[in-house]
């Protein structure tokens, strides 16, 4: 099954994708993660993306779509979970064309809903492992030993620049203006599934699993 997860920043897309990878071996395609790796490696793509990401703005469509096209071409039959792409209707249309080109189908577009006040708390408390990208939260998912990444043992656990207050406001506005309209886009295509993203991560995952079965 090929799916995408969308919703506001902090809804839990990355967290739930990690469960899907573990449980179903799906290939996780996160455009945010791909940009962060490019920034870490100081590639031309990373240098371009950084200017937009630090401000909480969307990286231009042409850059983002070309990057996703490359990944989709290299899937070799693995089912995928797209996380953070598409983020506007133009990207949704581009995704359809890209999938057609490689003879793949999107089964469901899963919208994870979380109220705004909870999002700010999730985003400002988020921490990420610089080495492997594992996601933590200072209150709800702290490091088990307080120092090392639970997944890879890394010690560089950082706060994303775009999780600081000024960027959070911009990202929530960008979401409302550009990403939320994708709900209507996928509803019209009969692919929209809505999942309540409140409550603990296991509970949300069981809702997500049920929505995949229906
Ligand atoms: P997204 O990928 O949608 O931006 P993340 O998966 O990175 O969101 O989650 C954002 C933050 O919220 C992280 O710190 C994560 O640990 C936390 N989080 C994710 N899901 C939940 C949940 N169901 N309840 C509480 N906190 C959560
Ligand atoms: P994320 O990790 O999904 O929260 O994304 C972090 C940032 O990466 C976003 O705020 C954007 O600047 C950029 N980004 C990620 N995905 C996209 C996308 N599909 N289109 C444009 N920019 C994106």
Short mmCIF file of C-alpha atoms in Angstrom, two decimals, residues 6 12 24 27 32-33 45 82 104 113 118 123 139 142 147 171-172 176 193 195 198 201 206 212:
data_model
loop_
_atom_site.label_atom_id
_atom_site.label_comp_id
_atom_site.label_asym_id
_atom_site.label_seq_id
_atom_site.Cartn_x
_atom_site.Cartn_y
_atom_site.Cartn_z
CA UNK A 6 -0.26 15.28 5.71
CA UNK A 12 3.07 13.51 14.30
CA UNK A 24 5.29 -2.78 7.57
CA UNK A 27 9.95 3.20 2.58
CA UNK A 32 11.95 17.68 5.33
CA UNK A 33 14.45 14.93 6.24
CA UNK A 45 20.31 21.67 -2.83
CA UNK A 82 5.26 10.12 1.87
CA UNK A 104 2.57 3.59 -9.25
CA UNK A 113 -5.59 16.42 12.78
CA UNK A 118 -1.22 21.47 21.11
CA UNK A 123 6.98 21.83 18.08
CA UNK A 139 8.23 16.25 28.01
CA UNK A 142 12.63 12.25 26.45
CA UNK A 147 22.04 11.80 26.95
CA UNK A 171 4.84 27.52 9.42
CA UNK A 172 1.37 27.36 10.91
CA UNK A 176 -3.30 27.03 6.71
CA UNK A 193 -8.80 9.58 5.34
CA UNK A 195 -7.18 10.47 11.67
CA UNK A 198 -4.55 13.72 19.71
CA UNK A 201 1.45 7.99 19.92
CA UNK A 206 -3.82 2.12 16.16
CA UNK A 212 -5.48 1.62 6.44
#
